[in-house]
Amino acid sequence: MKVLKFGGTSVGSREALELAADIIGQELPSGGLVVVSALAGTTDQILKAIQAAARGELGAAGTLLAALKARHLAAARDLGLEEAVRPHWEPLFESLAGLLQGMGLLWEATPRSRDAALAVGETLSARLLTALLAARGQEAAFRDVREVMRTDDRHGRARPDLARLAAAAGPWREGLAAGALWVTQGFLGSAPDGSTTTLGRGGSDTSATLLGEALLATEVQIWTDVDGVLSADPSLVPQARPIPVMSLREAAALSAFGAKVLHADALAPVARAGFGLVVANTHRPLGGRTVIRAEAPPRRPGEITSVAYKEGVSCLRLPPAEDAELLFQASTRLLEAGASLYGLLATPDGGLLVARGETPDSEAVLADLAASGLWVERGWAAVALVGEGLRAAPGRALSLLGPLTDEPVAAILAGDTGVSLAFLVPDHRLAHLIPRLHAHCIE
Ligand code: ADP
Ligand code: ASP
Ligand code: MG
């Protein structure tokens, strides 16, 4: 049993959707599960509409909703599927309009109502792909992922409840074993009270691997818009190379440090369940691809596979005389509010907490900590050199930092798995430094 996940750009146009349908035909001749993201840009646009509504600007929210609707209807029309999707889409547009109206009246968008609104994006695209497959004679049915994807109630950054997910997935396992071809939404889950949750931005990759685990899949394929995982973000390093084979540890470090191609939480289910993970390009199905597996491929000692970065990171510093407990409390508060932690260090020379506010709540905690006297420096970026080769030559890794000699580097940290060397650089140096590090360590 395979799970195929298609990202936003893989369902964003007629050409892309038809390529996706071809791939589904080839990869899932006797059934399987297809997980989709919203059409590229949809989640951002719904978020903009939510923000407008929460400011009481219902006119602006309405304009954004009308544009969203027009774009989706144009995509369906392009495929001759307008009539096929209409009965499924109308209630979705109506519910989104109703949610925005409510937010506009209250001048407030709660995390719970935000998730309910965001869910419309993934549901629209899943319905569209189901209709396309049906029109092509590929017998497919839509299944709402909220039937099985049980999570906690942290709206906007929900964590899966693995035991409840595995139990709820029983009927799906049976249906798929009997040869069903189902299309479902990525990104979404269902809280204990039945309300809709989301797994964090880019979370559809994690939906696919969690479903792979719960459904005992043999392989999960992530179909996106690049030839697999590359040696760096191609928007900063156009000559970045595809990586044909990676270890799970490398992929986990790369995504944890920001490579957007795989969501940071997507690798844990692969490690637990042991299925194969493939990243490939919907637009060039026969082009390069990356196979990610548990065993490390052969790497030269000191060899770096890829460079990753995450901008928008903050450093919280504590003077030597202060009680380190303050930093631990700050980290707990930040984590509870949905921030990512990149480092926590208490030394005789003072303490350092490196965090990224991922949610409006965690941004508010950062502002509060700054106001309460902790020294909070914004404007840093976490950079990581990643490669299994570092395990064999951890000391040599420091020599790779040559291009940074004259840079204000902070907090050099080697990860516990031994496959990453991470440090902080000022945000505004990224565009200069990432290509130089790539040239020095990889090219
Ligand atoms: P999808 O919509 O398919 O989920 P994303 O935009 O979330 O796609 O992720 C794919 C994008 O990730 C690529 O288009 C690329 O710009 C970016 N990216 C950043 N780092 C890497 C990397 N190391 N390898 C591949 N892509 C990367
Ligand atoms: N549509 C969601 C987002 O834009 C989830 C995803 O693309 O994985 O964050
Ligand atoms: Mg993505």
Coordinates of C-alpha atoms and ligand atoms in Angstrom, one line a residue:
M1 CA 0.0 0.0 0.0
K2 CA 1.4 3.4 -1.0
V3 CA 0.5 6.9 0.0
L4 CA 1.1 9.7 -2.5
K5 CA 1.1 13.3 -1.4
F6 CA 0.8 16.2 -3.9
G7 CA 1.8 19.7 -2.8
G8 CA 0.2 23.0 -3.7
T9 CA 2.0 23.5 -7.0
S10 CA 1.2 19.9 -8.0
V11 CA -2.5 20.7 -7.9
G12 CA -2.3 24.4 -9.0
S13 CA -3.1 24.2 -12.7
R14 CA -4.7 22.0 -15.3
E15 CA -1.3 20.7 -16.5
A16 CA -0.2 19.9 -13.0
L17 CA -3.4 18.2 -12.0
E18 CA -3.3 16.1 -15.2
L19 CA 0.3 15.1 -14.5
A20 CA -0.7 14.2 -10.9
A21 CA -3.6 12.0 -12.3
D22 CA -1.1 10.3 -14.6
I23 CA 1.2 9.6 -11.7
I24 CA -1.6 8.2 -9.6
G25 CA -2.6 5.9 -12.5
Q26 CA 0.9 4.6 -12.7
E27 CA 1.8 4.3 -9.1
L28 CA -1.6 3.1 -7.7
P29 CA -3.0 0.7 -10.3
S30 CA -4.7 -1.3 -7.6
G31 CA -5.7 1.4 -5.2
G32 CA -4.0 3.5 -2.5
L33 CA -4.3 6.8 -0.7
V34 CA -3.7 10.2 -2.2
V35 CA -3.1 13.2 0.1
V36 CA -3.4 16.7 -1.3
S37 CA -2.5 20.2 -0.1
A38 CA -4.6 23.3 -1.0
L39 CA -3.9 24.9 -4.4
A40 CA -0.7 26.9 -4.2
G41 CA -1.3 30.2 -2.4
T42 CA -4.7 29.2 -1.1
T43 CA -3.7 28.9 2.6
D44 CA -2.0 32.3 2.5
Q45 CA -5.1 33.8 0.9
I46 CA -7.5 32.4 3.4
L47 CA -5.2 33.7 6.2
K48 CA -5.3 37.2 4.6
A49 CA -9.1 37.0 4.5
I50 CA -9.1 35.9 8.2
Q51 CA -6.8 38.8 9.2
A52 CA -9.0 41.3 7.3
A53 CA -12.2 39.9 8.9
A54 CA -10.6 40.0 12.4
R55 CA -9.9 43.7 11.8
G56 CA -13.6 44.2 11.0
E57 CA -12.8 44.7 7.3
L58 CA -15.6 42.5 6.0
G59 CA -15.4 44.1 2.5
A60 CA -11.8 43.3 2.1
A61 CA -12.4 39.7 3.4
G62 CA -15.2 39.4 0.9
T63 CA -13.0 40.5 -2.0
L64 CA -10.4 37.9 -1.1
L65 CA -13.0 35.2 -0.8
A66 CA -14.4 36.1 -4.2
A67 CA -10.9 35.9 -5.7
L68 CA -10.3 32.6 -4.1
K69 CA -13.6 31.3 -5.5
A70 CA -13.0 32.7 -9.0
R71 CA -9.5 31.0 -9.1
H72 CA -10.9 27.7 -8.0
L73 CA -13.8 27.8 -10.4
A74 CA -11.4 28.8 -13.3
A75 CA -9.2 25.7 -12.4
A76 CA -12.3 23.5 -12.5
R77 CA -13.6 25.0 -15.7
D78 CA -10.2 24.4 -17.3
L79 CA -10.6 20.8 -16.6
G80 CA -14.3 20.7 -17.6
L81 CA -15.2 19.8 -14.0
E82 CA -17.2 22.9 -12.9
E83 CA -20.4 21.0 -12.7
A84 CA -18.8 17.9 -11.1
V85 CA -17.4 19.9 -8.2
R86 CA -20.1 22.5 -7.7
P87 CA -22.3 20.4 -5.3
H88 CA -19.2 19.8 -3.1
W89 CA -17.7 23.2 -3.4
E90 CA -20.8 25.4 -2.8
P91 CA -21.2 24.4 0.9
L92 CA -17.4 24.9 1.4
F93 CA -17.5 28.5 0.0
E94 CA -20.7 29.1 2.1
S95 CA -19.1 27.9 5.3
L96 CA -15.9 30.0 4.7
A97 CA -18.1 33.0 4.0
G98 CA -20.0 32.3 7.3
L99 CA -16.8 31.9 9.3
L100 CA -15.4 35.2 7.9
Q101 CA -18.7 36.9 8.7
G102 CA -18.6 35.7 12.3
M103 CA -15.0 36.8 12.7
G104 CA -15.8 40.2 11.2
L105 CA -18.7 40.7 13.6
L106 CA -16.6 39.8 16.6
W107 CA -13.5 41.5 15.4
E108 CA -11.7 38.3 16.4
A109 CA -10.3 35.1 14.9
T110 CA -9.7 32.4 17.4
P111 CA -7.2 29.6 16.6
R112 CA -10.2 27.2 16.4
S113 CA -12.1 29.3 13.9
R114 CA -8.9 29.9 11.9
D115 CA -8.4 26.2 11.5
A116 CA -12.1 25.7 10.5
A117 CA -11.6 28.3 7.7
L118 CA -8.2 27.0 6.6
A119 CA -9.7 23.5 6.2
V120 CA -11.7 24.7 3.2
G121 CA -8.5 25.0 1.1
E122 CA -7.5 21.4 1.4
T123 CA -11.0 20.2 1.0
L124 CA -11.6 22.1 -2.2
S125 CA -8.5 20.6 -3.8
A126 CA -9.2 17.1 -2.6
R127 CA -12.7 17.3 -4.2
L128 CA -11.2 18.7 -7.4
L129 CA -8.7 15.9 -7.8
T130 CA -11.3 13.3 -6.9
A131 CA -13.5 14.7 -9.7
L132 CA -10.7 14.7 -12.2
L133 CA -9.8 11.0 -11.4
A134 CA -13.4 10.0 -11.8
A135 CA -13.8 11.9 -15.1
R136 CA -10.7 10.0 -16.4
G137 CA -12.2 6.7 -15.4
Q138 CA -9.9 6.2 -12.4
E139 CA -12.5 5.1 -9.8
A140 CA -11.6 7.3 -6.9
A141 CA -13.6 8.5 -3.8
F142 CA -13.1 11.4 -1.4
R143 CA -12.6 10.6 2.2
D144 CA -12.4 13.3 4.8
V145 CA -9.1 12.9 6.7
R146 CA -10.8 14.2 9.9
E147 CA -12.4 10.7 10.2
V148 CA -9.0 9.3 11.1
M149 CA -6.4 12.1 11.8
R150 CA -7.0 12.4 15.6
T151 CA -4.9 15.2 17.2
D152 CA -4.8 17.1 20.4
D153 CA -6.6 20.5 20.6
R154 CA -3.7 22.8 19.9
H155 CA -5.3 24.5 17.0
G156 CA -2.8 25.8 14.4
R157 CA -0.1 23.4 15.6
A158 CA -1.8 20.2 16.5
R159 CA 0.1 17.1 17.4
P160 CA -1.2 13.7 16.4
D161 CA -2.7 11.3 18.9
L162 CA -1.0 8.2 17.5
A163 CA -3.0 5.6 19.4
R164 CA -6.4 7.1 18.4
L165 CA -5.2 7.7 14.9
A166 CA -4.2 4.0 14.5
A167 CA -7.5 2.8 16.0
A168 CA -9.6 5.2 13.8
A169 CA -7.6 4.1 10.7
G170 CA -8.8 0.5 11.0
P171 CA -11.7 0.8 8.4
W172 CA -9.3 2.7 6.1
R173 CA -6.8 -0.1 6.3
E174 CA -9.5 -2.5 5.3
G175 CA -10.9 -0.4 2.5
L176 CA -7.5 0.2 1.0
A177 CA -6.5 -3.4 1.3
A178 CA -9.6 -4.2 -0.7
G179 CA -8.3 -2.0 -3.5
A180 CA -9.9 1.4 -2.9
L181 CA -8.4 4.5 -4.4
W182 CA -9.1 7.4 -2.0
V183 CA -8.3 11.1 -2.0
T184 CA -8.0 13.0 1.2
Q185 CA -6.8 16.3 2.7
G186 CA -3.4 17.0 4.1
F187 CA -2.8 19.5 6.9
L188 CA -6.0 18.8 8.7
G189 CA -6.9 16.9 11.8
S190 CA -9.7 16.5 14.3
A191 CA -9.4 17.5 18.0
P192 CA -10.9 15.4 20.8
D193 CA -14.0 17.6 20.8
G194 CA -14.4 17.0 17.0
S195 CA -13.3 20.5 16.0
T196 CA -10.9 20.9 13.0
T197 CA -7.2 21.3 13.7
T198 CA -4.2 22.0 11.5
L199 CA -0.7 20.5 11.8
G200 CA 1.2 23.8 11.2
R201 CA 2.2 25.4 7.9
G202 CA 3.5 22.9 5.4
G203 CA 2.0 20.1 7.5
S204 CA 0.6 18.0 4.6
D205 CA 3.9 16.2 4.3
T206 CA 3.4 15.1 7.9
S207 CA -0.2 14.1 7.2
A208 CA 1.1 11.8 4.5
T209 CA 3.8 10.1 6.6
L210 CA 1.4 9.8 9.7
L211 CA -1.2 8.2 7.4
G212 CA 1.5 6.0 6.0
E213 CA 2.3 4.8 9.5
A214 CA -1.3 4.3 10.6
L215 CA -2.2 2.5 7.3
L216 CA 0.9 0.3 7.4
A217 CA 2.1 1.7 4.0
T218 CA 5.1 0.3 2.4
E219 CA 6.0 3.6 0.8
V220 CA 5.1 7.3 1.0
Q221 CA 5.8 9.5 -2.0
I222 CA 6.0 13.3 -1.7
W223 CA 5.3 14.9 -5.1
T224 CA 6.4 18.5 -5.3
D225 CA 8.0 21.0 -7.7
V226 CA 11.7 20.1 -7.5
D227 CA 13.7 17.0 -8.4
G228 CA 13.7 15.7 -4.9
V229 CA 15.7 17.0 -2.0
L230 CA 18.4 19.3 -3.2
S231 CA 21.8 20.3 -1.7
A232 CA 20.4 23.7 -0.8
D233 CA 17.3 25.9 -1.3
P234 CA 17.3 26.5 -5.1
S235 CA 16.0 30.0 -4.6
L236 CA 19.3 31.0 -3.0
V237 CA 21.5 28.5 -4.8
P238 CA 20.3 27.9 -8.4
Q239 CA 23.1 25.3 -8.9
A240 CA 21.9 23.2 -5.9
R241 CA 22.2 19.4 -6.8
P242 CA 19.6 16.7 -6.3
I243 CA 20.5 14.2 -3.6
P244 CA 19.6 10.7 -5.0
V245 CA 19.8 8.9 -1.6
M246 CA 19.7 10.3 1.9
S247 CA 19.6 8.8 5.4
L248 CA 16.6 9.5 7.6
R249 CA 18.9 11.3 10.0
E250 CA 20.1 13.7 7.2
A251 CA 16.5 14.3 6.0
A252 CA 15.3 15.0 9.6
A253 CA 18.2 17.4 10.3
L254 CA 17.6 19.2 7.0
S255 CA 13.9 19.7 7.5
A256 CA 14.4 20.6 11.2
F257 CA 16.7 23.4 10.1
G258 CA 14.3 24.8 7.6
A259 CA 14.4 23.0 4.2
K260 CA 10.8 23.6 3.2
V261 CA 10.7 20.6 0.9
L262 CA 9.9 18.4 3.8
H263 CA 7.9 19.5 6.9
A264 CA 10.0 19.2 10.1
D265 CA 7.6 16.7 11.7
A266 CA 7.3 14.4 8.7
L267 CA 10.3 12.2 9.4
A268 CA 9.4 10.8 12.8
P269 CA 6.6 8.5 11.5
V270 CA 9.1 7.2 8.9
A271 CA 11.6 6.4 11.6
R272 CA 9.0 4.7 13.7
A273 CA 7.3 2.7 10.9
G274 CA 10.3 2.0 8.6
F275 CA 8.5 2.5 5.2
G276 CA 10.3 4.0 2.2
L277 CA 10.0 7.8 1.6
V278 CA 10.5 9.2 -1.9
V279 CA 10.5 12.9 -2.9
A280 CA 9.9 13.5 -6.6
N281 CA 8.8 16.2 -9.1
T282 CA 5.2 16.2 -10.4
H283 CA 6.3 18.3 -13.3
R284 CA 9.2 15.9 -14.3
P285 CA 8.1 12.5 -13.0
L286 CA 11.0 10.8 -14.8
G287 CA 13.5 13.4 -13.6
G288 CA 15.6 13.2 -10.5
R289 CA 14.2 12.0 -7.2
T290 CA 15.4 11.4 -3.6
V291 CA 15.0 8.1 -1.8
I292 CA 15.2 8.5 2.0
R293 CA 15.9 5.4 4.0
A294 CA 17.1 4.4 7.5
E295 CA 20.6 3.2 6.5
A296 CA 23.2 5.8 5.7
P297 CA 24.4 5.8 2.1
P298 CA 28.2 5.8 1.7
R299 CA 29.6 9.3 2.4
R300 CA 33.2 10.5 2.6
P301 CA 34.4 11.5 6.1
G302 CA 33.5 15.2 6.5
E303 CA 31.2 15.1 3.4
I304 CA 28.3 17.6 3.6
T305 CA 25.1 16.6 1.8
S306 CA 23.2 19.8 2.1
V307 CA 22.9 23.3 3.6
A308 CA 19.7 24.4 5.3
Y309 CA 18.6 27.6 6.9
K310 CA 15.7 29.2 8.8
E311 CA 15.3 32.9 9.1
G312 CA 13.4 34.9 11.7
V313 CA 15.2 33.4 14.7
S314 CA 15.6 35.2 18.0
C315 CA 18.4 35.0 20.6
L316 CA 17.5 35.4 24.2
R317 CA 20.5 36.1 26.4
L318 CA 21.0 35.8 30.1
P319 CA 23.9 37.5 31.9
P320 CA 26.2 35.2 34.0
A321 CA 24.9 36.3 37.3
E322 CA 21.3 35.5 36.6
D323 CA 19.5 32.3 37.5
A324 CA 19.4 29.9 34.5
E325 CA 16.0 28.9 35.7
L326 CA 14.7 32.1 33.9
L327 CA 15.8 30.7 30.6
F328 CA 14.2 27.3 31.3
Q329 CA 10.9 29.0 32.2
A330 CA 11.1 31.1 29.0
S331 CA 11.7 28.1 26.9
T332 CA 8.7 26.3 28.4
R333 CA 6.4 29.3 27.8
L334 CA 7.7 29.6 24.2
L335 CA 7.2 25.9 23.5
E336 CA 3.7 25.9 24.9
A337 CA 2.9 28.9 22.7
G338 CA 4.1 27.0 19.6
A339 CA 7.6 28.4 19.1
S340 CA 10.5 26.2 17.7
L341 CA 13.6 25.9 19.9
Y342 CA 16.9 25.9 18.1
G343 CA 19.1 25.9 21.2
L344 CA 19.2 26.2 25.0
L345 CA 22.5 26.7 26.7
A346 CA 23.4 27.6 30.2
T347 CA 27.1 28.2 30.8
P348 CA 29.2 29.8 33.6
D349 CA 29.5 32.7 31.1
G350 CA 25.8 33.3 30.8
G351 CA 22.8 31.6 29.1
L352 CA 21.4 31.5 25.6
L353 CA 18.0 30.5 24.3
V354 CA 17.5 30.4 20.5
A355 CA 13.9 30.3 19.4
R356 CA 11.6 31.1 16.5
G357 CA 8.1 32.4 17.1
E358 CA 6.0 30.3 14.7
T359 CA 2.6 31.4 15.9
P360 CA 1.0 34.7 16.9
D361 CA 0.9 33.3 20.5
S362 CA 4.6 32.6 20.6
E363 CA 5.4 36.0 19.0
A364 CA 3.4 37.5 21.8
V365 CA 5.5 35.5 24.4
L366 CA 8.7 36.7 22.8
A367 CA 7.5 40.4 23.1
D368 CA 6.5 39.8 26.7
L369 CA 9.9 38.2 27.6
A370 CA 11.6 41.2 26.0
A371 CA 9.4 43.6 28.0
S372 CA 10.1 41.6 31.2
G373 CA 13.9 42.3 31.0
L374 CA 15.3 39.3 29.1
W375 CA 17.6 40.5 26.3
V376 CA 15.9 39.4 23.1
E377 CA 17.8 39.9 19.9
R378 CA 15.7 39.4 16.7
G379 CA 17.1 39.1 13.2
W380 CA 19.1 36.0 13.4
A381 CA 19.0 32.9 11.1
A382 CA 19.8 29.3 11.9
V383 CA 22.1 27.7 9.3
A384 CA 23.0 24.0 9.3
L385 CA 25.5 22.0 7.4
V386 CA 24.1 18.4 7.2
G387 CA 25.7 15.2 6.2
E388 CA 26.3 11.6 7.4
G389 CA 30.0 12.3 6.6
L390 CA 30.1 14.5 9.8
R391 CA 29.7 11.5 12.0
A392 CA 33.0 10.1 10.9
A393 CA 34.9 13.4 11.2
P394 CA 33.1 15.7 13.7
G395 CA 36.3 17.8 14.3
R396 CA 36.9 18.4 10.6
A397 CA 33.5 20.1 10.4
L398 CA 34.8 23.2 12.0
S399 CA 37.2 23.7 9.1
L400 CA 34.1 24.0 6.9
L401 CA 33.3 27.3 8.5
G402 CA 36.0 29.1 6.6
P403 CA 33.6 31.3 4.7
L404 CA 32.4 32.6 8.0
T405 CA 35.7 33.9 9.3
D406 CA 34.6 37.6 9.2
E407 CA 31.0 37.1 10.0
P408 CA 29.3 37.7 13.4
V409 CA 28.5 34.0 13.9
A410 CA 26.8 32.9 17.1
A411 CA 26.1 29.6 18.9
I412 CA 27.8 26.8 17.1
L413 CA 26.1 23.6 17.9
A414 CA 26.6 20.0 16.8
G415 CA 23.3 18.0 16.9
D416 CA 22.9 14.9 18.9
T417 CA 22.6 12.7 15.8
G418 CA 26.0 13.8 14.7
V419 CA 24.9 14.7 11.2
S420 CA 24.6 18.4 11.5
L421 CA 26.6 21.4 12.5
A422 CA 24.4 24.4 13.2
F423 CA 25.1 28.1 13.9
L424 CA 23.5 31.5 13.8
V425 CA 24.2 34.2 11.3
P426 CA 22.4 37.6 10.9
D427 CA 19.3 37.2 8.8
H428 CA 20.5 39.8 6.3
R429 CA 23.7 37.8 5.5
L430 CA 21.8 34.7 4.4
A431 CA 21.6 35.5 0.7
H432 CA 25.4 36.1 0.7
L433 CA 26.4 33.2 3.0
I434 CA 24.3 30.3 1.8
P435 CA 25.7 30.3 -1.7
R436 CA 29.3 30.7 -0.3
L437 CA 28.9 27.8 2.1
H438 CA 27.4 25.7 -0.6
A439 CA 30.3 26.5 -2.9
H440 CA 32.8 25.8 -0.1
C441 CA 31.3 22.6 1.4
I442 CA 29.5 21.0 -1.5
E443 CA 30.5 22.3 -5.0
Ligands
ADP1 P1 4.8 21.7 -1.8 O1 3.8 22.7 -2.1 O2 4.9 20.6 -2.9 O3 4.7 21.1 -0.4 P2 6.9 23.4 -0.9 O4 6.9 24.7 -1.5 O5 6.4 23.3 0.5 O6 6.2 22.4 -1.9 O7 8.4 22.8 -0.9 C1 9.1 22.7 -2.1 C2 10.1 23.9 -2.2 O8 11.0 23.8 -1.1 C3 10.9 23.9 -3.4 O9 10.2 24.5 -4.5 C4 12.1 24.8 -2.9 O10 11.9 26.1 -3.3 C5 12.1 24.7 -1.4 N1 13.3 24.1 -0.9 C6 14.0 24.7 0.2 N2 15.1 23.9 0.5 C7 15.1 22.9 -0.4 C8 16.0 21.8 -0.6 N3 17.1 21.6 0.2 N4 15.6 20.9 -1.5 C9 14.5 21.0 -2.3 N5 13.7 22.1 -2.2 C10 14.0 23.0 -1.2
ASP2 N1 -1.7 24.3 2.6 C1 -0.9 24.2 3.8 C2 0.1 25.3 3.8 O1 0.2 26.1 2.9 C3 -0.3 22.9 4.1 C4 0.7 22.4 3.1 O2 0.9 23.0 2.0 O3 1.4 21.4 3.4 O4 0.8 25.5 4.8
MG3 MG 5.2 21.8 1.5

